[in-house]
N, CA, C and O atoms as CSV, one atom per row, in Angstrom:
chain,resi,resn,atom,element,x,y,z
A,1,MET,N,N,0.768,-1.250,-0.053
A,1,MET,CA,C,0.030,-0.042,0.115
A,1,MET,C,C,1.216,1.165,0.377
A,1,MET,O,O,0.829,2.274,0.010
A,2,VAL,N,N,2.011,1.145,0.708
A,2,VAL,CA,C,2.351,2.441,0.645
A,2,VAL,C,C,3.722,2.581,-0.712
A,2,VAL,O,O,3.971,3.669,-1.232
A,3,SER,N,N,4.347,1.497,-1.035
A,3,SER,CA,C,4.912,1.789,-2.509
A,3,SER,C,C,3.929,2.721,-3.310
A,3,SER,O,O,4.256,3.654,-4.043
A,4,LEU,N,N,2.094,2.084,-2.891
A,4,LEU,CA,C,1.241,2.427,-4.666
A,4,LEU,C,C,1.338,3.805,-4.493
A,4,LEU,O,O,1.577,4.653,-5.353
A,5,THR,N,N,1.076,3.991,-2.997
A,5,THR,CA,C,1.097,5.859,-2.601
A,5,THR,C,C,1.876,6.721,-2.942
A,5,THR,O,O,1.501,7.825,-3.338
A,6,VAL,N,N,3.592,6.221,-2.810
A,6,VAL,CA,C,4.198,6.618,-3.290
A,6,VAL,C,C,4.134,6.727,-4.750
A,6,VAL,O,O,3.688,7.677,-5.393
A,7,GLN,N,N,4.454,6.027,-5.034
A,7,GLN,CA,C,4.270,6.134,-7.258
A,7,GLN,C,C,2.769,7.234,-6.953
A,7,GLN,O,O,2.977,8.441,-7.073
A,8,ALA,N,N,1.979,6.983,-6.745
A,8,ALA,CA,C,0.422,7.934,-7.301
A,8,ALA,C,C,1.125,9.387,-6.637
A,8,ALA,O,O,0.449,10.306,-7.101
A,9,VAL,N,N,1.703,9.692,-6.158
A,9,VAL,CA,C,2.339,10.711,-6.111
A,9,VAL,C,C,3.849,11.596,-7.031
A,9,VAL,O,O,4.188,12.777,-7.090
A,10,GLU,N,N,4.291,10.616,-7.487
A,10,GLU,CA,C,5.423,11.025,-8.008
A,10,GLU,C,C,5.303,12.236,-8.877
A,10,GLU,O,O,6.149,13.126,-8.952
A,11,ASN,N,N,4.205,12.186,-9.506
A,11,ASN,CA,C,3.903,13.395,-10.483
A,11,ASN,C,C,3.433,14.536,-10.216
A,11,ASN,O,O,3.279,15.508,-10.956
A,12,LEU,N,N,3.093,14.330,-8.599
A,12,LEU,CA,C,2.498,15.840,-8.102
A,12,LEU,C,C,3.469,16.752,-7.650
A,12,LEU,O,O,4.635,16.432,-7.417
A,13,LEU,N,N,2.963,17.988,-7.512
A,13,LEU,CA,C,3.633,18.942,-6.974
A,13,LEU,C,C,4.112,18.529,-5.853
A,13,LEU,O,O,3.377,17.691,-5.332
A,14,SER,N,N,5.645,18.928,-4.886
A,14,SER,CA,C,5.957,18.756,-3.861
A,14,SER,C,C,5.433,19.070,-3.041
A,14,SER,O,O,5.323,18.308,-2.081
A,15,ASP,N,N,4.858,20.345,-3.025
A,15,ASP,CA,C,4.789,21.439,-1.772
A,15,ASP,C,C,3.250,21.169,-1.034
A,15,ASP,O,O,2.436,22.071,-0.838
A,16,LEU,N,N,3.095,20.097,-0.765
A,16,LEU,CA,C,1.974,19.213,-0.303
A,16,LEU,C,C,1.638,19.117,1.031
A,16,LEU,O,O,2.617,19.094,1.777
A,17,VAL,N,N,0.073,19.026,1.804
A,17,VAL,CA,C,0.332,18.976,2.529
A,17,VAL,C,C,-0.224,17.255,2.611
A,17,VAL,O,O,-0.712,16.768,1.592
A,18,TYR,N,N,-0.111,16.456,3.819
A,18,TYR,CA,C,-0.713,14.662,3.589
A,18,TYR,C,C,-0.644,14.483,4.835
A,18,TYR,O,O,0.077,15.023,5.673
A,19,ALA,N,N,-1.549,13.578,4.941
A,19,ALA,CA,C,-3.028,13.719,5.482
A,19,ALA,C,C,-3.186,12.089,5.082
A,19,ALA,O,O,-3.068,11.653,3.937
A,20,GLY,N,N,-3.535,11.132,6.514
A,20,GLY,CA,C,-3.740,9.970,6.642
A,20,GLY,C,C,-4.678,9.994,7.780
A,20,GLY,O,O,-4.784,10.806,8.699
A,21,PHE,N,N,-5.256,9.050,7.542
A,21,PHE,CA,C,-6.295,8.030,8.395
A,21,PHE,C,C,-6.157,7.138,8.788
A,21,PHE,O,O,-6.168,6.341,7.850
A,22,SER,N,N,-5.904,6.285,10.337
A,22,SER,CA,C,-6.040,5.048,10.823
A,22,SER,C,C,-4.191,4.562,10.128
A,22,SER,O,O,-3.042,4.972,10.288
A,23,VAL,N,N,-4.912,3.454,9.323
A,23,VAL,CA,C,-3.854,2.440,8.732
A,23,VAL,C,C,-2.792,3.922,7.216
A,23,VAL,O,O,-1.667,4.019,6.728
A,24,GLY,N,N,-3.826,4.515,7.147
A,24,GLY,CA,C,-3.347,5.346,5.913
A,24,GLY,C,C,-2.530,6.165,6.327
A,24,GLY,O,O,-1.751,6.631,5.495
A,25,VAL,N,N,-2.410,6.716,8.064
A,25,VAL,CA,C,-1.679,7.598,8.075
A,25,VAL,C,C,0.571,6.912,8.170
A,25,VAL,O,O,1.524,7.427,8.755
A,26,LEU,N,N,0.488,5.782,7.386
A,26,LEU,CA,C,1.445,5.129,7.114
A,26,LEU,C,C,2.030,5.591,6.272
A,26,LEU,O,O,3.220,5.369,6.046
A,27,CYS,N,N,1.136,6.498,5.499
A,27,CYS,CA,C,1.533,6.639,3.820
A,27,CYS,C,C,1.870,8.283,4.091
A,27,CYS,O,O,2.960,8.743,3.749
A,28,ALA,N,N,1.094,8.910,4.575
A,28,ALA,CA,C,1.169,10.481,4.667
A,28,ALA,C,C,2.372,10.277,5.454
A,28,ALA,O,O,3.406,10.768,5.000
A,29,GLN,N,N,2.411,9.800,6.276
A,29,GLN,CA,C,3.731,10.228,7.510
A,29,GLN,C,C,5.350,9.509,7.072
A,29,GLN,O,O,6.279,9.447,7.877
A,30,LYS,N,N,5.414,9.055,5.768
A,30,LYS,CA,C,6.186,8.410,4.842
A,30,LYS,C,C,6.368,9.617,3.989
A,30,LYS,O,O,7.223,10.498,3.894
A,31,LEU,N,N,5.098,9.288,3.329
A,31,LEU,CA,C,5.669,10.836,2.326
A,31,LEU,C,C,6.120,12.095,3.297
A,31,LEU,O,O,7.119,12.731,2.965
A,32,ALA,N,N,5.653,12.332,4.070
A,32,ALA,CA,C,5.716,13.803,4.891
A,32,ALA,C,C,7.356,14.218,5.630
A,32,ALA,O,O,7.926,15.265,5.938
A,33,GLN,N,N,7.742,12.463,5.699
A,33,GLN,CA,C,9.078,12.355,5.881
A,33,GLN,C,C,10.552,11.980,5.357
A,33,GLN,O,O,11.711,11.802,5.732
A,34,THR,N,N,9.574,11.983,4.050
A,34,THR,CA,C,10.669,11.145,3.005
A,34,THR,C,C,11.075,11.692,1.373
A,34,THR,O,O,11.960,11.507,0.538
A,35,ARG,N,N,9.489,12.678,1.573
A,35,ARG,CA,C,9.598,13.904,0.448
A,35,ARG,C,C,9.919,14.834,0.361
A,35,ARG,O,O,9.135,15.422,1.106
A,36,SER,N,N,10.762,15.775,-0.145
A,36,SER,CA,C,11.369,16.753,-0.075
A,36,SER,C,C,9.969,17.694,-0.156
A,36,SER,O,O,8.941,17.128,-0.530
A,37,GLY,N,N,9.926,19.066,0.177
A,37,GLY,CA,C,8.771,20.024,-0.039
A,37,GLY,C,C,7.260,20.028,0.975
A,37,GLY,O,O,6.348,20.854,0.999
A,38,ALA,N,N,7.460,18.687,1.800
A,38,ALA,CA,C,6.238,18.698,1.765
A,38,ALA,C,C,6.193,19.955,3.096
A,38,ALA,O,O,7.250,20.138,3.700
A,39,ARG,N,N,4.905,20.815,3.521
A,39,ARG,CA,C,3.952,21.020,3.916
A,39,ARG,C,C,3.626,21.189,4.991
A,39,ARG,O,O,3.587,22.205,5.684
A,40,GLY,N,N,3.329,19.995,5.204
A,40,GLY,CA,C,2.636,19.564,6.259
A,40,GLY,C,C,2.153,18.045,6.325
A,40,GLY,O,O,2.173,17.323,5.329
A,41,ALA,N,N,1.731,17.634,7.535
A,41,ALA,CA,C,1.486,16.509,7.845
A,41,ALA,C,C,0.174,16.464,8.797
A,41,ALA,O,O,0.076,17.469,9.501
A,42,LEU,N,N,-0.799,15.554,8.952
A,42,LEU,CA,C,-2.034,15.714,9.371
A,42,LEU,C,C,-2.363,13.866,9.763
A,42,LEU,O,O,-2.607,12.948,8.981
A,43,LEU,N,N,-2.272,13.862,10.879
A,43,LEU,CA,C,-2.279,12.055,10.813
A,43,LEU,C,C,-2.993,11.710,11.998
A,43,LEU,O,O,-2.725,11.872,13.188
A,44,TYR,N,N,-4.298,11.020,11.200
A,44,TYR,CA,C,-5.297,11.318,12.492
A,44,TYR,C,C,-5.872,9.452,12.658
A,44,TYR,O,O,-6.086,8.648,11.752
A,45,TYR,N,N,-6.008,9.215,14.558
A,45,TYR,CA,C,-5.675,8.648,14.658
A,45,TYR,C,C,-4.418,7.152,14.911
A,45,TYR,O,O,-4.658,6.154,15.591
A,46,ALA,N,N,-3.491,7.354,14.357
A,46,ALA,CA,C,-2.120,6.935,14.175
A,46,ALA,C,C,-1.418,7.367,14.215
A,46,ALA,O,O,-1.559,8.571,13.999
A,47,CYS,N,N,0.042,6.862,14.525
A,47,CYS,CA,C,1.107,7.259,14.001
A,47,CYS,C,C,2.082,6.329,14.157
A,47,CYS,O,O,2.276,5.893,15.292
A,48,ALA,N,N,2.779,5.911,13.189
A,48,ALA,CA,C,4.362,5.430,13.304
A,48,ALA,C,C,5.358,5.519,13.894
A,48,ALA,O,O,5.361,6.720,14.168
A,49,PRO,N,N,6.638,4.926,14.492
A,49,PRO,CA,C,7.298,5.219,15.232
A,49,PRO,C,C,8.333,6.293,13.961
A,49,PRO,O,O,8.001,6.324,12.776
A,50,LEU,N,N,9.314,6.925,14.391
A,50,LEU,CA,C,9.606,7.824,13.906
A,50,LEU,C,C,10.679,7.298,12.896
A,50,LEU,O,O,10.678,7.546,11.691
A,51,SER,N,N,11.571,6.552,13.551
A,51,SER,CA,C,12.222,4.925,12.857
A,51,SER,C,C,12.100,4.780,11.753
A,51,SER,O,O,12.965,4.631,10.889
A,52,GLU,N,N,10.277,4.830,11.623
A,52,GLU,CA,C,10.143,4.030,10.432
A,52,GLU,C,C,10.653,4.312,8.728
A,52,GLU,O,O,11.082,3.693,7.754
A,53,PHE,N,N,10.232,5.826,9.203
A,53,PHE,CA,C,11.206,6.313,7.748
A,53,PHE,C,C,12.234,7.672,7.518
A,53,PHE,O,O,12.431,8.498,6.627
A,54,GLY,N,N,12.793,7.359,8.967
A,54,GLY,CA,C,13.785,7.998,8.854
A,54,GLY,C,C,14.845,8.477,10.659
A,54,GLY,O,O,14.607,8.109,11.809
A,55,ASP,N,N,15.873,9.320,10.159
A,55,ASP,CA,C,15.669,9.825,12.073
A,55,ASP,C,C,15.323,10.583,12.595
A,55,ASP,O,O,15.302,10.748,13.815
A,56,ALA,N,N,15.027,11.118,11.905
A,56,ALA,CA,C,14.184,12.915,12.562
A,56,ALA,C,C,12.825,12.787,11.336
A,56,ALA,O,O,12.323,12.140,10.417
A,57,TRP,N,N,12.755,14.066,12.274
A,57,TRP,CA,C,11.184,14.471,10.572
A,57,TRP,C,C,12.535,15.642,10.390
A,57,TRP,O,O,13.593,15.942,10.943
A,58,PRO,N,N,11.772,16.000,9.347
A,58,PRO,CA,C,12.058,16.998,8.257
A,58,PRO,C,C,11.979,18.395,9.160
A,58,PRO,O,O,11.084,18.627,9.973
A,59,ASP,N,N,13.234,19.390,8.816
A,59,ASP,CA,C,12.845,20.123,9.033
A,59,ASP,C,C,12.188,21.510,9.037
A,59,ASP,O,O,12.485,21.992,7.943
A,60,GLY,N,N,11.399,22.447,9.761
A,60,GLY,CA,C,9.731,23.016,8.875
A,60,GLY,C,C,9.128,22.221,8.307
A,60,GLY,O,O,8.406,22.501,7.350
A,61,VAL,N,N,9.279,21.130,8.738
A,61,VAL,CA,C,7.551,20.315,8.151
A,61,VAL,C,C,6.701,20.367,9.388
A,61,VAL,O,O,7.333,19.856,10.311
A,62,PRO,N,N,5.537,20.777,9.763
A,62,PRO,CA,C,4.680,20.993,10.563
A,62,PRO,C,C,4.133,19.494,10.739
A,62,PRO,O,O,4.246,18.671,9.831
A,63,VAL,N,N,3.540,19.203,11.956
A,63,VAL,CA,C,2.494,17.961,11.592
A,63,VAL,C,C,1.613,18.084,12.937
A,63,VAL,O,O,1.726,18.561,14.066
A,64,GLN,N,N,0.828,17.499,12.295
A,64,GLN,CA,C,-0.369,17.785,13.530
A,64,GLN,C,C,-1.317,15.854,13.946
A,64,GLN,O,O,-1.846,15.198,13.048
A,65,VAL,N,N,-1.270,15.396,15.421
A,65,VAL,CA,C,-1.264,14.035,14.842
A,65,VAL,C,C,-2.561,13.742,16.438
A,65,VAL,O,O,-2.416,13.657,17.657
A,66,HIS,N,N,-3.771,13.677,15.448
A,66,HIS,CA,C,-5.199,13.988,16.342
A,66,HIS,C,C,-5.138,12.023,17.261
A,66,HIS,O,O,-4.533,11.167,16.616
A,67,GLY,N,N,-5.759,11.607,18.603
A,67,GLY,CA,C,-6.246,10.688,18.705
A,67,GLY,C,C,-6.946,10.888,19.801
A,67,GLY,O,O,-6.829,11.981,20.355
A,68,MET,N,N,-7.762,9.957,20.318
A,68,MET,CA,C,-8.785,9.848,21.679
A,68,MET,C,C,-7.721,8.781,22.916
A,68,MET,O,O,-7.183,7.674,22.905
A,69,ASP,N,N,-7.836,9.649,23.630
A,69,ASP,CA,C,-6.897,9.575,25.157
A,69,ASP,C,C,-7.226,8.124,25.673
A,69,ASP,O,O,-6.600,7.828,26.691
A,70,ALA,N,N,-8.031,7.210,25.213
A,70,ALA,CA,C,-8.723,6.265,25.488
A,70,ALA,C,C,-8.984,5.081,24.262
A,70,ALA,O,O,-9.585,4.044,24.541
A,71,ASP,N,N,-8.728,5.213,23.580
A,71,ASP,CA,C,-8.631,4.682,21.805
A,71,ASP,C,C,-7.373,3.268,22.252
A,71,ASP,O,O,-6.147,3.258,22.361
A,72,PRO,N,N,-8.576,2.084,22.430
A,72,PRO,CA,C,-7.563,0.901,22.483
A,72,PRO,C,C,-6.239,0.981,21.358
A,72,PRO,O,O,-5.094,0.587,21.579
A,73,VAL,N,N,-6.546,1.354,20.608
A,73,VAL,CA,C,-5.851,0.986,18.810
A,73,VAL,C,C,-4.631,2.289,19.007
A,73,VAL,O,O,-3.443,1.985,18.900
A,74,PHE,N,N,-4.965,3.481,19.249
A,74,PHE,CA,C,-4.151,4.879,19.284
A,74,PHE,C,C,-3.256,5.055,21.118
A,74,PHE,O,O,-2.425,5.879,21.499
A,75,VAL,N,N,-3.774,4.133,21.700
A,75,VAL,CA,C,-3.057,4.332,22.676
A,75,VAL,C,C,-2.406,3.094,23.529
A,75,VAL,O,O,-1.289,3.076,24.047
A,76,GLY,N,N,-3.409,2.054,23.536
A,76,GLY,CA,C,-3.422,0.398,23.515
A,76,GLY,C,C,-2.221,-0.261,22.553
A,76,GLY,O,O,-1.527,-1.216,22.899
A,77,GLU,N,N,-2.113,0.463,21.239
A,77,GLU,CA,C,-1.102,-0.235,20.480
A,77,GLU,C,C,0.332,0.627,20.360
A,77,GLU,O,O,1.203,0.336,19.540
A,78,GLY,N,N,0.417,1.568,21.169
A,78,GLY,CA,C,1.670,2.138,21.187
A,78,GLY,C,C,1.629,3.244,20.299
A,78,GLY,O,O,2.689,3.829,20.075
A,79,ASP,N,N,0.570,3.634,19.750
A,79,ASP,CA,C,0.663,4.775,19.137
A,79,ASP,C,C,0.753,6.507,19.516
A,79,ASP,O,O,1.019,7.603,19.022
A,80,ILE,N,N,0.327,5.843,20.742
A,80,ILE,CA,C,0.580,7.617,21.273
A,80,ILE,C,C,1.891,7.924,22.213
A,80,ILE,O,O,1.960,8.899,22.962
A,81,GLY,N,N,3.098,6.767,22.028
A,81,GLY,CA,C,4.132,7.152,22.623
A,81,GLY,C,C,4.795,7.336,21.055
A,81,GLY,O,O,5.932,7.800,20.971
A,82,PHE,N,N,4.090,6.978,19.889
A,82,PHE,CA,C,5.152,7.137,18.694
A,82,PHE,C,C,4.965,8.735,18.711
A,82,PHE,O,O,5.927,9.490,18.847
A,83,ALA,N,N,3.578,9.201,18.552
A,83,ALA,CA,C,3.085,10.696,18.082
A,83,ALA,C,C,3.360,11.676,18.581
A,83,ALA,O,O,3.021,12.794,18.194
A,84,ARG,N,N,4.472,11.232,20.164
A,84,ARG,CA,C,4.976,12.443,21.482
A,84,ARG,C,C,6.838,12.484,20.217
A,84,ARG,O,O,7.548,13.421,19.852
A,85,GLU,N,N,6.898,11.148,20.005
A,85,GLU,CA,C,8.285,11.201,19.159
A,85,GLU,C,C,8.102,11.888,18.254
A,85,GLU,O,O,8.831,12.856,18.474
A,86,VAL,N,N,7.468,12.089,17.111
A,86,VAL,CA,C,7.115,12.511,16.321
A,86,VAL,C,C,6.748,14.613,16.883
A,86,VAL,O,O,7.281,15.434,16.137
A,87,VAL,N,N,6.374,14.865,17.423
A,87,VAL,CA,C,5.882,16.070,17.539
A,87,VAL,C,C,6.894,16.089,18.320
A,87,VAL,O,O,6.555,14.911,18.431
A,88,GLU,N,N,7.622,16.197,18.852
A,88,GLU,CA,C,8.790,16.552,19.660
A,88,GLU,C,C,10.257,16.640,19.005
A,88,GLU,O,O,11.313,17.074,19.464
A,89,SER,N,N,9.916,16.042,17.706
A,89,SER,CA,C,10.849,16.078,16.828
A,89,SER,C,C,11.068,16.530,16.139
A,89,SER,O,O,12.156,16.620,15.570
A,90,ALA,N,N,9.659,17.204,15.831
A,90,ALA,CA,C,9.330,18.206,14.902
A,90,ALA,C,C,9.324,19.059,14.947
A,90,ALA,O,O,9.121,19.730,13.935
A,91,GLY,N,N,9.556,19.645,16.213
A,91,GLY,CA,C,9.351,20.885,16.542
A,91,GLY,C,C,8.003,22.239,16.333
A,91,GLY,O,O,7.490,23.198,16.910
A,92,GLN,N,N,7.963,21.516,15.200
A,92,GLN,CA,C,6.713,22.574,14.864
A,92,GLN,C,C,5.548,21.617,14.322
A,92,GLN,O,O,5.098,21.639,13.177
A,93,GLY,N,N,5.148,20.779,15.354
A,93,GLY,CA,C,4.023,19.307,16.130
A,93,GLY,C,C,3.229,19.615,17.356
A,93,GLY,O,O,3.684,20.338,18.242
A,94,ARG,N,N,1.847,18.980,17.421
A,94,ARG,CA,C,1.154,19.528,18.063
A,94,ARG,C,C,0.059,17.593,18.455
A,94,ARG,O,O,-0.505,16.696,17.829
A,95,LEU,N,N,0.210,17.775,19.099
A,95,LEU,CA,C,-0.879,16.586,19.362
A,95,LEU,C,C,-1.823,16.282,20.132
A,95,LEU,O,O,-1.683,16.282,21.355
A,96,PHE,N,N,-2.882,15.991,19.559
A,96,PHE,CA,C,-4.052,16.750,20.246
A,96,PHE,C,C,-5.011,15.290,20.485
A,96,PHE,O,O,-5.412,14.509,19.622
A,97,LEU,N,N,-5.174,15.253,21.713
A,97,LEU,CA,C,-5.965,13.983,22.778
A,97,LEU,C,C,-7.338,14.598,23.053
A,97,LEU,O,O,-7.560,15.619,23.704
A,98,TYR,N,N,-8.417,13.623,22.310
A,98,TYR,CA,C,-9.714,14.307,22.835
A,98,TYR,C,C,-9.982,13.014,23.630
A,98,TYR,O,O,-9.393,11.937,23.532
A,99,PRO,N,N,-11.299,13.462,24.677
A,99,PRO,CA,C,-11.739,12.553,25.959
A,99,PRO,C,C,-12.641,11.321,24.726
A,99,PRO,O,O,-13.680,11.502,24.091
A,100,GLY,N,N,-11.953,10.418,24.761
A,100,GLY,CA,C,-12.750,8.871,24.806
A,100,GLY,C,C,-12.061,7.899,24.284
A,100,GLY,O,O,-10.958,7.358,24.364
A,101,ASP,N,N,-13.185,7.836,23.649
A,101,ASP,CA,C,-12.192,5.350,23.313
A,101,ASP,C,C,-12.355,5.178,22.141
A,101,ASP,O,O,-11.755,4.248,21.604
A,102,GLN,N,N,-13.238,6.040,21.362
A,102,GLN,CA,C,-13.321,5.200,19.924
A,102,GLN,C,C,-12.264,5.862,18.837
A,102,GLN,O,O,-11.913,7.041,18.791
A,103,HIS,N,N,-11.780,4.572,17.814
A,103,HIS,CA,C,-10.561,5.176,16.948
A,103,HIS,C,C,-10.953,5.928,16.192
A,103,HIS,O,O,-10.767,7.078,16.590
A,104,CYS,N,N,-11.558,5.852,14.993
A,104,CYS,CA,C,-12.414,6.632,14.346
A,104,CYS,C,C,-13.369,7.722,14.523
A,104,CYS,O,O,-14.574,7.553,14.338
A,105,PHE,N,N,-12.900,8.746,14.849
A,105,PHE,CA,C,-14.196,9.121,15.882
A,105,PHE,C,C,-14.990,10.434,15.279
A,105,PHE,O,O,-15.839,11.063,15.911
A,106,ALA,N,N,-14.374,10.853,13.377
A,106,ALA,CA,C,-14.352,11.793,13.352
A,106,ALA,C,C,-15.904,11.416,11.778
A,106,ALA,O,O,-16.896,12.005,11.348
A,107,ASP,N,N,-15.207,10.195,11.521
A,107,ASP,CA,C,-16.367,9.310,10.640
A,107,ASP,C,C,-17.751,9.613,10.948
A,107,ASP,O,O,-18.248,9.150,11.975
A,108,ARG,N,N,-18.766,10.717,9.760
A,108,ARG,CA,C,-19.775,10.611,11.145
A,108,ARG,C,C,-20.724,8.943,9.935
A,108,ARG,O,O,-21.946,8.889,9.798
A,109,THR,N,N,-20.241,8.419,9.621
A,109,THR,CA,C,-20.731,7.195,8.957
A,109,THR,C,C,-20.694,5.933,9.833
A,109,THR,O,O,-21.423,4.941,9.838
A,110,LEU,N,N,-19.543,6.296,10.629
A,110,LEU,CA,C,-19.490,4.916,11.636
A,110,LEU,C,C,-20.458,5.031,12.973
A,110,LEU,O,O,-20.944,6.150,13.140
A,111,PRO,N,N,-20.835,3.918,14.042
A,111,PRO,CA,C,-21.126,3.607,15.166
A,111,PRO,C,C,-20.207,4.942,16.422
A,111,PRO,O,O,-20.664,5.680,17.295
A,112,SER,N,N,-18.574,4.665,15.822
A,112,SER,CA,C,-17.735,5.612,16.757
A,112,SER,C,C,-17.969,6.684,16.999
A,112,SER,O,O,-18.040,7.035,18.177
A,113,TYR,N,N,-18.160,7.526,16.014
A,113,TYR,CA,C,-18.653,8.655,15.336
A,113,TYR,C,C,-19.059,10.303,16.940
A,113,TYR,O,O,-20.203,10.502,17.349
A,114,ASP,N,N,-18.040,10.976,17.363
A,114,ASP,CA,C,-18.501,11.697,18.223
A,114,ASP,C,C,-18.609,13.784,17.900
A,114,ASP,O,O,-17.876,14.773,17.909
A,115,PRO,N,N,-19.773,13.471,17.704
A,115,PRO,CA,C,-19.760,14.973,16.988
A,115,PRO,C,C,-19.131,16.103,17.461
A,115,PRO,O,O,-19.085,17.114,16.760
A,116,ASP,N,N,-18.527,16.054,18.810
A,116,ASP,CA,C,-18.026,17.025,19.361
A,116,ASP,C,C,-16.263,17.209,18.900
A,116,ASP,O,O,-15.477,18.119,18.638
A,117,ALA,N,N,-16.274,15.785,19.000
A,117,ALA,CA,C,-14.534,15.473,19.436
A,117,ALA,C,C,-14.326,15.616,17.674
A,117,ALA,O,O,-13.290,15.642,17.011
A,118,ALA,N,N,-15.462,15.677,17.344
A,118,ALA,CA,C,-15.255,15.691,15.245
A,118,ALA,C,C,-15.239,16.941,14.608
A,118,ALA,O,O,-14.636,17.166,13.559
A,119,ALA,N,N,-16.008,17.886,15.346
A,119,ALA,CA,C,-16.209,19.217,15.361
A,119,ALA,C,C,-14.635,19.736,15.662
A,119,ALA,O,O,-13.840,19.806,14.725
A,120,LEU,N,N,-14.332,20.010,16.710
A,120,LEU,CA,C,-12.629,20.403,17.599
A,120,LEU,C,C,-12.076,20.164,16.374
A,120,LEU,O,O,-11.709,21.105,15.670
A,121,LEU,N,N,-11.899,18.298,15.804
A,121,LEU,CA,C,-10.780,18.421,15.102
A,121,LEU,C,C,-10.816,18.651,13.587
A,121,LEU,O,O,-10.014,18.491,12.666
A,122,LEU,N,N,-11.972,19.053,13.696
A,122,LEU,CA,C,-11.828,19.645,11.843
A,122,LEU,C,C,-11.662,21.660,12.215
A,122,LEU,O,O,-11.332,22.478,11.356
A,123,SER,N,N,-11.990,21.989,13.649
A,123,SER,CA,C,-11.706,23.013,13.728
A,123,SER,C,C,-10.224,23.793,13.376
A,123,SER,O,O,-9.761,24.755,12.764
A,124,ARG,N,N,-9.713,22.238,14.531
A,124,ARG,CA,C,-8.043,22.124,14.499
A,124,ARG,C,C,-7.154,22.201,12.962
A,124,ARG,O,O,-6.105,22.798,12.721
A,125,THR,N,N,-7.991,21.378,12.083
A,125,THR,CA,C,-7.947,20.554,10.592
A,125,THR,C,C,-7.570,22.173,10.205
A,125,THR,O,O,-6.396,22.543,10.186
A,126,LEU,N,N,-8.753,23.135,9.885
A,126,LEU,CA,C,-8.467,23.834,8.720
A,126,LEU,C,C,-8.007,24.878,8.929
A,126,LEU,O,O,-7.959,25.678,7.994
A,127,ALA,N,N,-7.361,25.351,10.591
A,127,ALA,CA,C,-6.533,26.195,11.224
A,127,ALA,C,C,-4.766,25.933,10.656
A,127,ALA,O,O,-3.744,26.607,10.528
A,128,PHE,N,N,-5.183,24.636,10.462
A,128,PHE,CA,C,-3.862,23.963,10.224
A,128,PHE,C,C,-3.303,24.861,8.709
A,128,PHE,O,O,-2.612,25.850,8.466
A,129,LEU,N,N,-3.943,24.006,8.068
A,129,LEU,CA,C,-4.482,24.253,6.092
A,129,LEU,C,C,-3.956,25.806,6.533
A,129,LEU,O,O,-2.777,26.096,6.331
A,130,ARG,N,N,-4.548,26.437,6.923
A,130,ARG,CA,C,-4.655,28.068,6.736
A,130,ARG,C,C,-3.173,28.084,7.058
A,130,ARG,O,O,-2.484,28.269,6.055
A,131,SER,N,N,-2.592,27.959,8.034
A,131,SER,CA,C,-0.991,28.251,8.974
A,131,SER,C,C,-0.231,27.580,7.442
A,131,SER,O,O,0.621,28.422,7.155
A,132,VAL,N,N,-0.208,26.990,6.883
A,132,VAL,CA,C,0.831,26.061,5.627
A,132,VAL,C,C,0.253,26.578,4.332
A,132,VAL,O,O,0.681,26.083,3.289
A,133,ALA,N,N,-0.676,27.525,4.281
A,133,ALA,CA,C,-1.301,27.908,3.360
A,133,ALA,C,C,-0.240,29.226,2.461
A,133,ALA,O,O,-0.673,29.785,1.454
């Protein structure tokens, strides 16, 4: 999946914001960490170890990581620790924790949808996108 995503963006401009949800975070994080010119990264519900794609987060590339503070996947599988590592390495990084135990809480088509958390996530995402435009 990750290699197909890398191939899919080969002919696109490099100054992009990469976003990934859950397992899609792997693709977004890899591109943000390894593709020159990234404008930023938005990682929702997951985060990979920083070392998965390099030694450090690239200079000047802001990142936001969003997850619930009791999500059994995000917290229970260690992603929250990886998120802290990425945010600390980034310099321009923010980890946003929302109260709750749902994984895909901003997807209104799922039973895990949390409208209050989703609205806050959307607000923070839009502010991030404005800041890197």
